[in-house]
Amino acid sequence: MKKFTILLLVLSGLLIAVFFLALIQGAADIPFATIKAAFFAFDAENQTHQVIRNIRLPRVCASFIVGSSFAVTGAIMQGVTKNPLADSGLLGINSGAAVGLALAFIVFPSLQPNQAALFSFLGAFLATAFLFLLTKYSRIGMTPTGLILAGVALSSFFSAISQVLSLQFDLNQDLAFWFIGGAANVTWAQLRVISPIYFVAFCIVLGLGKSLNLLAMGDELAISLGKHPERIRLLSLTVVVMLAGMAVSVVGPVGFVGLIVPHVIRGIIGKNYQMILPLSLIAGGILVILADWVGRIIRPPFETPFGIIMALIGVPFLLVKIRREQL
């Protein structure tokens, strides 16, 4: 418990530091005094204040929300499946949400944030259902290898559908930004739509840790303690669909956050999900804020979407992890 408290305090302090770093540095650096003035003495005529309040601040907030969402979905899926390689991106759930987003652009040419979120939820739900049906009724089963193979297949399948829809309905310009993953165009309107969903899911997540610990010890023990494993899985997957669908509707199908963060946290704190979930939430937000910040500063005034940064980090991490798991 002492280690958990120390790590929680360290991550919270790091989050505050990274939050202000991302506000201060970018294509043009902004002094901290100007940041303070934009918060407490906002001047609508001041262009720098407008940049801080309406571009950088929603961007940093969105980066934290989607980073924490992807990290928590990865931790939950690893707990439910007992698979250290489970992740909403790697298992095709993010790609399913992206298909839903493509359909939303077809149905609603002038897409609104609430419509994007709804269709992303539906796509994430269908992808999750396909994944578990495919592994449950096949020879490979829900083993680490089986889930990865099924996830890669589903991810490729949904990505192909997205590409077909994009070509058929001329959506290349609309979908290009989402497919590579970036927070540059996030607005307060989008945050107003996703924030209630995020906080509802956040409240559920805080109560899931003990249930995931019971699942890790086996269904028989959970049943003997008066719990219902299937209900726990259903609630867990509902949270995964909510968070993954919401995050993809904002920044696209970014991968590897949910693979890297829970793995690192588990290596430090152990296998107690009552500790893993809150720490993953904070650490995932920090990681994506940093990735977005790096994407802004490596070649200004141009930007590199943080989805690319995460792929550059995540692919080597996955290869090392697979080697250690001896799959």
mmCIF file of C-alpha atoms in Angstrom:
data_model
loop_
_atom_site.group_PDB
_atom_site.id
_atom_site.type_symbol
_atom_site.label_atom_id
_atom_site.label_comp_id
_atom_site.label_asym_id
_atom_site.label_seq_id
_atom_site.Cartn_x
_atom_site.Cartn_y
_atom_site.Cartn_z
ATOM 1 C CA MET A 1 0.000 0.000 0.000
ATOM 2 C CA LYS A 2 2.902 2.341 0.769
ATOM 3 C CA LYS A 3 4.366 1.727 -2.693
ATOM 4 C CA PHE A 4 0.944 2.472 -4.234
ATOM 5 C CA THR A 5 0.657 5.779 -2.345
ATOM 6 C CA ILE A 6 4.166 6.859 -3.342
ATOM 7 C CA LEU A 7 3.593 5.945 -6.997
ATOM 8 C CA LEU A 8 0.212 7.714 -6.996
ATOM 9 C CA LEU A 9 1.811 10.896 -5.662
ATOM 10 C CA VAL A 10 4.708 10.692 -8.138
ATOM 11 C CA LEU A 11 2.378 10.174 -11.114
ATOM 12 C CA SER A 12 0.071 12.971 -9.958
ATOM 13 C CA GLY A 13 3.016 15.374 -9.701
ATOM 14 C CA LEU A 14 4.309 14.241 -13.086
ATOM 15 C CA LEU A 15 0.858 14.762 -14.599
ATOM 16 C CA ILE A 16 0.752 18.376 -13.390
ATOM 17 C CA ALA A 17 4.251 19.024 -14.757
ATOM 18 C CA VAL A 18 3.482 17.419 -18.125
ATOM 19 C CA PHE A 19 0.140 19.269 -18.343
ATOM 20 C CA PHE A 20 1.823 22.683 -18.077
ATOM 21 C CA LEU A 21 4.736 21.617 -20.294
ATOM 22 C CA ALA A 22 2.266 20.778 -23.077
ATOM 23 C CA LEU A 23 0.544 24.142 -22.628
ATOM 24 C CA ILE A 24 3.800 26.113 -22.658
ATOM 25 C CA GLN A 25 5.730 24.409 -25.473
ATOM 26 C CA GLY A 26 4.599 23.835 -29.042
ATOM 27 C CA ALA A 27 5.132 25.346 -32.475
ATOM 28 C CA ALA A 28 5.662 28.581 -30.502
ATOM 29 C CA ASP A 29 6.603 28.689 -26.829
ATOM 30 C CA ILE A 30 4.317 30.657 -24.498
ATOM 31 C CA PRO A 31 5.584 32.089 -21.180
ATOM 32 C CA PHE A 32 4.033 30.731 -17.999
ATOM 33 C CA ALA A 33 2.865 34.250 -17.063
ATOM 34 C CA THR A 34 0.795 34.348 -20.245
ATOM 35 C CA ILE A 35 -0.662 30.924 -19.453
ATOM 36 C CA LYS A 36 -1.656 32.196 -16.009
ATOM 37 C CA ALA A 37 -3.208 35.330 -17.511
ATOM 38 C CA ALA A 38 -5.198 33.258 -20.010
ATOM 39 C CA PHE A 39 -6.714 31.320 -17.104
ATOM 40 C CA PHE A 40 -7.407 34.141 -14.652
ATOM 41 C CA ALA A 41 -7.549 37.310 -16.783
ATOM 42 C CA PHE A 42 -8.726 36.091 -20.174
ATOM 43 C CA ASP A 43 -8.692 38.684 -22.953
ATOM 44 C CA ALA A 44 -10.775 37.641 -25.970
ATOM 45 C CA GLU A 45 -8.861 40.123 -28.146
ATOM 46 C CA ASN A 46 -5.512 38.554 -27.250
ATOM 47 C CA GLN A 47 -4.584 35.967 -29.893
ATOM 48 C CA THR A 48 -2.224 34.093 -27.565
ATOM 49 C CA HIS A 49 -4.974 33.783 -24.955
ATOM 50 C CA GLN A 50 -7.277 32.381 -27.637
ATOM 51 C CA VAL A 51 -4.632 29.826 -28.637
ATOM 52 C CA ILE A 52 -4.247 28.697 -25.035
ATOM 53 C CA ARG A 53 -7.956 28.532 -24.175
ATOM 54 C CA ASN A 54 -9.369 27.185 -27.444
ATOM 55 C CA ILE A 55 -6.538 25.160 -29.004
ATOM 56 C CA ARG A 56 -3.920 23.977 -26.519
ATOM 57 C CA LEU A 57 -6.087 23.471 -23.439
ATOM 58 C CA PRO A 58 -8.763 21.298 -25.103
ATOM 59 C CA ARG A 59 -5.983 19.410 -26.883
ATOM 60 C CA VAL A 60 -4.154 18.594 -23.643
ATOM 61 C CA CYS A 61 -7.406 17.675 -21.870
ATOM 62 C CA ALA A 62 -8.403 15.394 -24.750
ATOM 63 C CA SER A 63 -4.954 13.766 -24.755
ATOM 64 C CA PHE A 64 -5.321 12.931 -21.070
ATOM 65 C CA ILE A 65 -8.869 11.585 -21.462
ATOM 66 C CA VAL A 66 -8.097 9.343 -24.433
ATOM 67 C CA GLY A 67 -4.764 8.191 -22.983
ATOM 68 C CA SER A 68 -6.328 7.202 -19.688
ATOM 69 C CA SER A 69 -9.238 5.562 -21.538
ATOM 70 C CA PHE A 70 -7.010 3.405 -23.740
ATOM 71 C CA ALA A 71 -4.801 2.456 -20.765
ATOM 72 C CA VAL A 72 -7.761 1.439 -18.598
ATOM 73 C CA THR A 73 -9.381 -0.581 -21.411
ATOM 74 C CA GLY A 74 -6.110 -2.452 -21.821
ATOM 75 C CA ALA A 75 -5.868 -3.162 -18.087
ATOM 76 C CA ILE A 76 -9.494 -4.346 -17.921
ATOM 77 C CA MET A 77 -9.136 -6.621 -20.946
ATOM 78 C CA GLN A 78 -5.941 -8.108 -19.553
ATOM 79 C CA GLY A 79 -7.788 -8.840 -16.318
ATOM 80 C CA VAL A 80 -10.879 -10.296 -17.977
ATOM 81 C CA THR A 81 -8.992 -12.473 -20.469
ATOM 82 C CA LYS A 82 -6.017 -13.248 -18.164
ATOM 83 C CA ASN A 83 -3.880 -12.298 -21.142
ATOM 84 C CA PRO A 84 -0.985 -9.834 -20.662
ATOM 85 C CA LEU A 85 -1.095 -8.966 -24.380
ATOM 86 C CA ALA A 86 -4.754 -7.912 -24.464
ATOM 87 C CA ASP A 87 -5.358 -4.349 -25.656
ATOM 88 C CA SER A 88 -8.300 -2.689 -27.392
ATOM 89 C CA GLY A 89 -6.079 -1.657 -30.322
ATOM 90 C CA LEU A 90 -4.286 -4.961 -30.706
ATOM 91 C CA LEU A 91 -7.521 -6.971 -30.473
ATOM 92 C CA GLY A 92 -9.389 -5.017 -33.156
ATOM 93 C CA ILE A 93 -11.806 -3.095 -30.926
ATOM 94 C CA ASN A 94 -10.387 0.293 -31.926
ATOM 95 C CA SER A 95 -10.604 -0.678 -35.600
ATOM 96 C CA GLY A 96 -14.232 -1.687 -35.083
ATOM 97 C CA ALA A 97 -14.934 1.728 -33.551
ATOM 98 C CA ALA A 98 -13.232 3.299 -36.586
ATOM 99 C CA VAL A 99 -15.656 1.453 -38.893
ATOM 100 C CA GLY A 100 -18.501 2.919 -36.871
ATOM 101 C CA LEU A 101 -16.937 6.352 -37.328
ATOM 102 C CA ALA A 102 -16.715 5.827 -41.098
ATOM 103 C CA LEU A 103 -20.410 4.866 -41.179
ATOM 104 C CA ALA A 104 -21.210 8.002 -39.183
ATOM 105 C CA PHE A 105 -19.540 10.153 -41.851
ATOM 106 C CA ILE A 106 -21.667 8.434 -44.502
ATOM 107 C CA VAL A 107 -24.953 8.827 -42.630
ATOM 108 C CA PHE A 108 -24.228 12.343 -41.327
ATOM 109 C CA PRO A 109 -22.160 14.427 -43.808
ATOM 110 C CA SER A 110 -22.010 17.250 -41.226
ATOM 111 C CA LEU A 111 -20.935 14.994 -38.384
ATOM 112 C CA GLN A 112 -21.590 16.148 -34.822
ATOM 113 C CA PRO A 113 -19.544 14.937 -31.812
ATOM 114 C CA ASN A 114 -22.477 13.050 -30.253
ATOM 115 C CA GLN A 115 -23.139 11.213 -33.533
ATOM 116 C CA ALA A 116 -19.458 10.269 -33.856
ATOM 117 C CA ALA A 117 -19.426 8.933 -30.290
ATOM 118 C CA LEU A 118 -22.623 6.888 -30.789
ATOM 119 C CA PHE A 119 -21.420 5.178 -33.967
ATOM 120 C CA SER A 120 -17.985 4.541 -32.451
ATOM 121 C CA PHE A 121 -19.669 2.820 -29.494
ATOM 122 C CA LEU A 122 -21.625 0.595 -31.858
ATOM 123 C CA GLY A 123 -18.507 -0.306 -33.833
ATOM 124 C CA ALA A 124 -16.544 -1.093 -30.649
ATOM 125 C CA PHE A 125 -19.415 -3.237 -29.354
ATOM 126 C CA LEU A 126 -19.613 -5.273 -32.569
ATOM 127 C CA ALA A 127 -15.845 -5.757 -32.628
ATOM 128 C CA THR A 128 -15.855 -6.970 -29.014
ATOM 129 C CA ALA A 129 -18.722 -9.377 -29.721
ATOM 130 C CA PHE A 130 -16.960 -10.747 -32.835
ATOM 131 C CA LEU A 131 -13.711 -11.201 -30.920
ATOM 132 C CA PHE A 132 -15.215 -13.274 -28.130
ATOM 133 C CA LEU A 133 -17.423 -15.312 -30.436
ATOM 134 C CA LEU A 134 -14.450 -16.049 -32.671
ATOM 135 C CA THR A 135 -12.235 -17.199 -29.804
ATOM 136 C CA LYS A 136 -14.951 -19.020 -27.881
ATOM 137 C CA TYR A 137 -16.124 -21.197 -30.782
ATOM 138 C CA SER A 138 -12.773 -21.923 -32.407
ATOM 139 C CA ARG A 139 -9.948 -24.330 -31.696
ATOM 140 C CA ILE A 140 -7.508 -21.595 -30.713
ATOM 141 C CA GLY A 141 -9.649 -20.558 -27.738
ATOM 142 C CA MET A 142 -8.996 -17.575 -25.460
ATOM 143 C CA THR A 143 -5.285 -18.265 -25.056
ATOM 144 C CA PRO A 144 -2.753 -15.437 -25.459
ATOM 145 C CA THR A 145 -1.875 -16.712 -28.928
ATOM 146 C CA GLY A 146 -5.514 -17.219 -29.881
ATOM 147 C CA LEU A 147 -6.591 -13.753 -28.851
ATOM 148 C CA ILE A 148 -3.699 -12.086 -30.647
ATOM 149 C CA LEU A 149 -4.379 -14.027 -33.850
ATOM 150 C CA ALA A 150 -8.104 -13.281 -33.686
ATOM 151 C CA GLY A 151 -7.432 -9.640 -32.875
ATOM 152 C CA VAL A 152 -4.991 -9.167 -35.741
ATOM 153 C CA ALA A 153 -7.453 -10.804 -38.129
ATOM 154 C CA LEU A 154 -10.355 -8.638 -36.930
ATOM 155 C CA SER A 155 -8.236 -5.498 -36.983
ATOM 156 C CA SER A 156 -7.212 -6.173 -40.589
ATOM 157 C CA PHE A 157 -10.812 -6.994 -41.525
ATOM 158 C CA PHE A 158 -12.248 -3.812 -40.012
ATOM 159 C CA SER A 159 -9.430 -1.692 -41.428
ATOM 160 C CA ALA A 160 -10.220 -3.084 -44.879
ATOM 161 C CA ILE A 161 -13.904 -2.237 -44.426
ATOM 162 C CA SER A 162 -12.967 1.311 -43.404
ATOM 163 C CA GLN A 163 -10.795 1.682 -46.503
ATOM 164 C CA VAL A 164 -13.544 0.369 -48.786
ATOM 165 C CA LEU A 165 -16.076 2.770 -47.272
ATOM 166 C CA SER A 166 -13.576 5.594 -47.538
ATOM 167 C CA LEU A 167 -13.003 4.958 -51.255
ATOM 168 C CA GLN A 168 -16.631 4.209 -52.084
ATOM 169 C CA PHE A 169 -18.025 7.325 -50.420
ATOM 170 C CA ASP A 170 -15.015 9.632 -50.920
ATOM 171 C CA LEU A 171 -14.215 9.946 -47.213
ATOM 172 C CA ASN A 172 -10.429 10.062 -47.528
ATOM 173 C CA GLN A 173 -10.142 13.667 -46.419
ATOM 174 C CA ASP A 174 -12.566 13.215 -43.515
ATOM 175 C CA LEU A 175 -11.034 9.994 -42.196
ATOM 176 C CA ALA A 176 -7.322 10.606 -42.820
ATOM 177 C CA PHE A 177 -6.894 12.530 -39.569
ATOM 178 C CA TRP A 178 -8.647 9.872 -37.463
ATOM 179 C CA PHE A 179 -6.807 6.907 -38.983
ATOM 180 C CA ILE A 180 -3.362 8.200 -37.962
ATOM 181 C CA GLY A 181 -4.443 9.408 -34.520
ATOM 182 C CA GLY A 182 -4.084 13.022 -33.469
ATOM 183 C CA ALA A 183 -5.596 15.569 -31.114
ATOM 184 C CA ALA A 184 -4.826 18.741 -33.071
ATOM 185 C CA ASN A 185 -8.431 19.498 -34.025
ATOM 186 C CA VAL A 186 -10.188 18.624 -30.757
ATOM 187 C CA THR A 187 -12.762 21.220 -29.698
ATOM 188 C CA TRP A 188 -14.623 22.045 -26.500
ATOM 189 C CA ALA A 189 -17.804 20.797 -28.199
ATOM 190 C CA GLN A 190 -16.285 17.307 -28.457
ATOM 191 C CA LEU A 191 -15.104 17.412 -24.850
ATOM 192 C CA ARG A 192 -18.577 18.406 -23.651
ATOM 193 C CA VAL A 193 -19.968 15.265 -25.317
ATOM 194 C CA ILE A 194 -17.354 12.776 -24.118
ATOM 195 C CA SER A 195 -16.742 14.109 -20.579
ATOM 196 C CA PRO A 196 -19.984 12.742 -19.036
ATOM 197 C CA ILE A 197 -19.318 9.327 -20.600
ATOM 198 C CA TYR A 198 -15.770 9.403 -19.292
ATOM 199 C CA PHE A 199 -16.788 10.255 -15.733
ATOM 200 C CA VAL A 200 -19.507 7.571 -15.643
ATOM 201 C CA ALA A 201 -16.977 4.985 -16.863
ATOM 202 C CA PHE A 202 -14.411 6.341 -14.392
ATOM 203 C CA CYS A 203 -16.797 5.761 -11.460
ATOM 204 C CA ILE A 204 -17.438 2.187 -12.631
ATOM 205 C CA VAL A 205 -13.708 1.539 -13.075
ATOM 206 C CA LEU A 206 -12.972 2.514 -9.462
ATOM 207 C CA GLY A 207 -15.230 -0.320 -8.312
ATOM 208 C CA LEU A 208 -13.987 -2.943 -10.762
ATOM 209 C CA GLY A 209 -10.588 -3.656 -9.247
ATOM 210 C CA LYS A 210 -11.747 -6.109 -6.575
ATOM 211 C CA SER A 211 -13.928 -7.998 -9.070
ATOM 212 C CA LEU A 212 -11.042 -8.342 -11.532
ATOM 213 C CA ASN A 213 -8.859 -9.675 -8.706
ATOM 214 C CA LEU A 214 -11.478 -12.370 -8.082
ATOM 215 C CA LEU A 215 -11.603 -13.276 -11.789
ATOM 216 C CA ALA A 216 -7.829 -13.669 -11.774
ATOM 217 C CA MET A 217 -8.159 -16.306 -9.038
ATOM 218 C CA GLY A 218 -10.713 -18.332 -10.987
ATOM 219 C CA ASP A 219 -14.465 -18.508 -11.516
ATOM 220 C CA GLU A 220 -14.939 -21.170 -8.847
ATOM 221 C CA LEU A 221 -13.522 -18.954 -6.098
ATOM 222 C CA ALA A 222 -15.561 -15.976 -7.283
ATOM 223 C CA ILE A 223 -18.767 -18.043 -7.212
ATOM 224 C CA SER A 224 -17.934 -19.418 -3.753
ATOM 225 C CA LEU A 225 -17.669 -15.811 -2.517
ATOM 226 C CA GLY A 226 -21.117 -14.981 -3.893
ATOM 227 C CA LYS A 227 -19.951 -13.170 -7.033
ATOM 228 C CA HIS A 228 -21.127 -13.710 -10.614
ATOM 229 C CA PRO A 229 -18.169 -13.992 -13.027
ATOM 230 C CA GLU A 230 -20.312 -13.530 -16.137
ATOM 231 C CA ARG A 231 -21.805 -10.325 -14.758
ATOM 232 C CA ILE A 232 -18.333 -9.050 -13.935
ATOM 233 C CA ARG A 233 -17.183 -9.776 -17.491
ATOM 234 C CA LEU A 234 -20.281 -8.121 -18.962
ATOM 235 C CA LEU A 235 -19.808 -4.975 -16.870
ATOM 236 C CA SER A 236 -16.087 -4.910 -17.667
ATOM 237 C CA LEU A 237 -16.659 -5.223 -21.408
ATOM 238 C CA THR A 238 -19.359 -2.536 -21.246
ATOM 239 C CA VAL A 239 -16.774 -0.165 -19.764
ATOM 240 C CA VAL A 240 -14.270 -1.195 -22.464
ATOM 241 C CA VAL A 241 -16.800 -0.419 -25.217
ATOM 242 C CA MET A 242 -17.672 2.938 -23.620
ATOM 243 C CA LEU A 243 -14.076 4.075 -23.204
ATOM 244 C CA ALA A 244 -12.694 2.688 -26.482
ATOM 245 C CA GLY A 245 -15.620 3.997 -28.537
ATOM 246 C CA MET A 246 -15.412 7.417 -26.897
ATOM 247 C CA ALA A 247 -11.642 7.704 -27.383
ATOM 248 C CA VAL A 248 -11.713 6.580 -31.023
ATOM 249 C CA SER A 249 -14.475 9.102 -31.803
ATOM 250 C CA VAL A 250 -12.059 11.863 -30.737
ATOM 251 C CA VAL A 251 -8.588 10.814 -31.917
ATOM 252 C CA GLY A 252 -9.004 7.661 -34.010
ATOM 253 C CA PRO A 253 -7.874 4.050 -33.480
ATOM 254 C CA VAL A 254 -4.614 4.651 -31.585
ATOM 255 C CA GLY A 255 -2.902 1.444 -30.492
ATOM 256 C CA PHE A 256 -0.401 0.226 -27.900
ATOM 257 C CA VAL A 257 -1.338 2.586 -25.019
ATOM 258 C CA GLY A 258 -3.415 -0.138 -23.377
ATOM 259 C CA LEU A 259 -0.622 -2.675 -23.890
ATOM 260 C CA ILE A 260 2.314 -0.648 -22.560
ATOM 261 C CA VAL A 261 0.878 1.193 -19.557
ATOM 262 C CA PRO A 262 -0.785 -1.674 -17.597
ATOM 263 C CA HIS A 263 2.240 -3.887 -18.209
ATOM 264 C CA VAL A 264 4.637 -1.306 -16.748
ATOM 265 C CA ILE A 265 2.329 -0.543 -13.797
ATOM 266 C CA ARG A 266 1.867 -4.268 -13.073
ATOM 267 C CA GLY A 267 5.632 -4.745 -13.098
ATOM 268 C CA ILE A 268 6.014 -2.037 -10.436
ATOM 269 C CA ILE A 269 2.981 -2.551 -8.202
ATOM 270 C CA GLY A 270 2.025 -6.207 -8.678
ATOM 271 C CA LYS A 271 -1.185 -7.856 -9.874
ATOM 272 C CA ASN A 272 -3.699 -6.062 -7.658
ATOM 273 C CA TYR A 273 -6.212 -4.439 -10.016
ATOM 274 C CA GLN A 274 -7.467 -2.146 -7.278
ATOM 275 C CA MET A 275 -4.096 -0.445 -7.687
ATOM 276 C CA ILE A 276 -3.453 -1.123 -11.376
ATOM 277 C CA LEU A 277 -6.625 0.588 -12.659
ATOM 278 C CA PRO A 278 -6.231 4.041 -11.020
ATOM 279 C CA LEU A 279 -2.488 4.128 -11.678
ATOM 280 C CA SER A 280 -2.985 3.087 -15.318
ATOM 281 C CA LEU A 281 -5.569 5.841 -15.699
ATOM 282 C CA ILE A 282 -3.077 8.525 -14.667
ATOM 283 C CA ALA A 283 -0.061 6.985 -16.427
ATOM 284 C CA GLY A 284 -1.972 6.525 -19.699
ATOM 285 C CA GLY A 285 -2.947 10.183 -19.693
ATOM 286 C CA ILE A 286 0.664 11.214 -19.052
ATOM 287 C CA LEU A 287 1.973 8.989 -21.855
ATOM 288 C CA VAL A 288 -0.391 10.378 -24.497
ATOM 289 C CA ILE A 289 0.121 14.004 -23.428
ATOM 290 C CA LEU A 290 3.882 13.424 -23.794
ATOM 291 C CA ALA A 291 3.464 11.661 -27.153
ATOM 292 C CA ASP A 292 1.334 14.537 -28.441
ATOM 293 C CA TRP A 293 3.873 17.064 -27.134
ATOM 294 C CA VAL A 294 6.747 15.234 -28.838
ATOM 295 C CA GLY A 295 4.738 15.181 -32.075
ATOM 296 C CA ARG A 296 4.424 18.963 -31.886
ATOM 297 C CA ILE A 297 8.075 19.814 -31.184
ATOM 298 C CA ILE A 298 10.089 17.379 -33.341
ATOM 299 C CA ARG A 299 9.594 19.314 -36.606
ATOM 300 C CA PRO A 300 7.770 22.609 -36.046
ATOM 301 C CA PRO A 301 5.683 24.176 -37.514
ATOM 302 C CA PHE A 302 4.557 20.762 -38.843
ATOM 303 C CA GLU A 303 3.048 18.196 -36.501
ATOM 304 C CA THR A 304 3.409 14.440 -36.207
ATOM 305 C CA PRO A 305 0.174 12.785 -34.953
ATOM 306 C CA PHE A 306 0.776 11.028 -31.648
ATOM 307 C CA GLY A 307 -0.624 7.789 -33.101
ATOM 308 C CA ILE A 308 2.605 7.510 -35.087
ATOM 309 C CA ILE A 309 4.708 8.213 -31.985
ATOM 310 C CA MET A 310 2.842 5.498 -30.082
ATOM 311 C CA ALA A 311 3.387 3.013 -32.910
ATOM 312 C CA LEU A 312 7.136 3.718 -32.871
ATOM 313 C CA ILE A 313 7.185 2.972 -29.134
ATOM 314 C CA GLY A 314 4.631 0.163 -29.122
ATOM 315 C CA VAL A 315 5.876 -2.123 -31.891
ATOM 316 C CA PRO A 316 9.318 -2.781 -30.312
ATOM 317 C CA PHE A 317 7.628 -3.148 -26.907
ATOM 318 C CA LEU A 318 5.215 -5.741 -28.303
ATOM 319 C CA LEU A 319 8.008 -7.704 -29.980
ATOM 320 C CA VAL A 320 9.995 -7.831 -26.742
ATOM 321 C CA LYS A 321 6.883 -8.832 -24.801
ATOM 322 C CA ILE A 322 6.048 -11.626 -27.265
ATOM 323 C CA ARG A 323 9.592 -12.928 -27.046
ATOM 324 C CA ARG A 324 9.394 -13.035 -23.248
ATOM 325 C CA GLU A 325 6.032 -14.772 -23.359
ATOM 326 C CA GLN A 326 7.550 -17.313 -25.795
ATOM 327 C CA LEU A 327 4.476 -17.298 -28.019
#
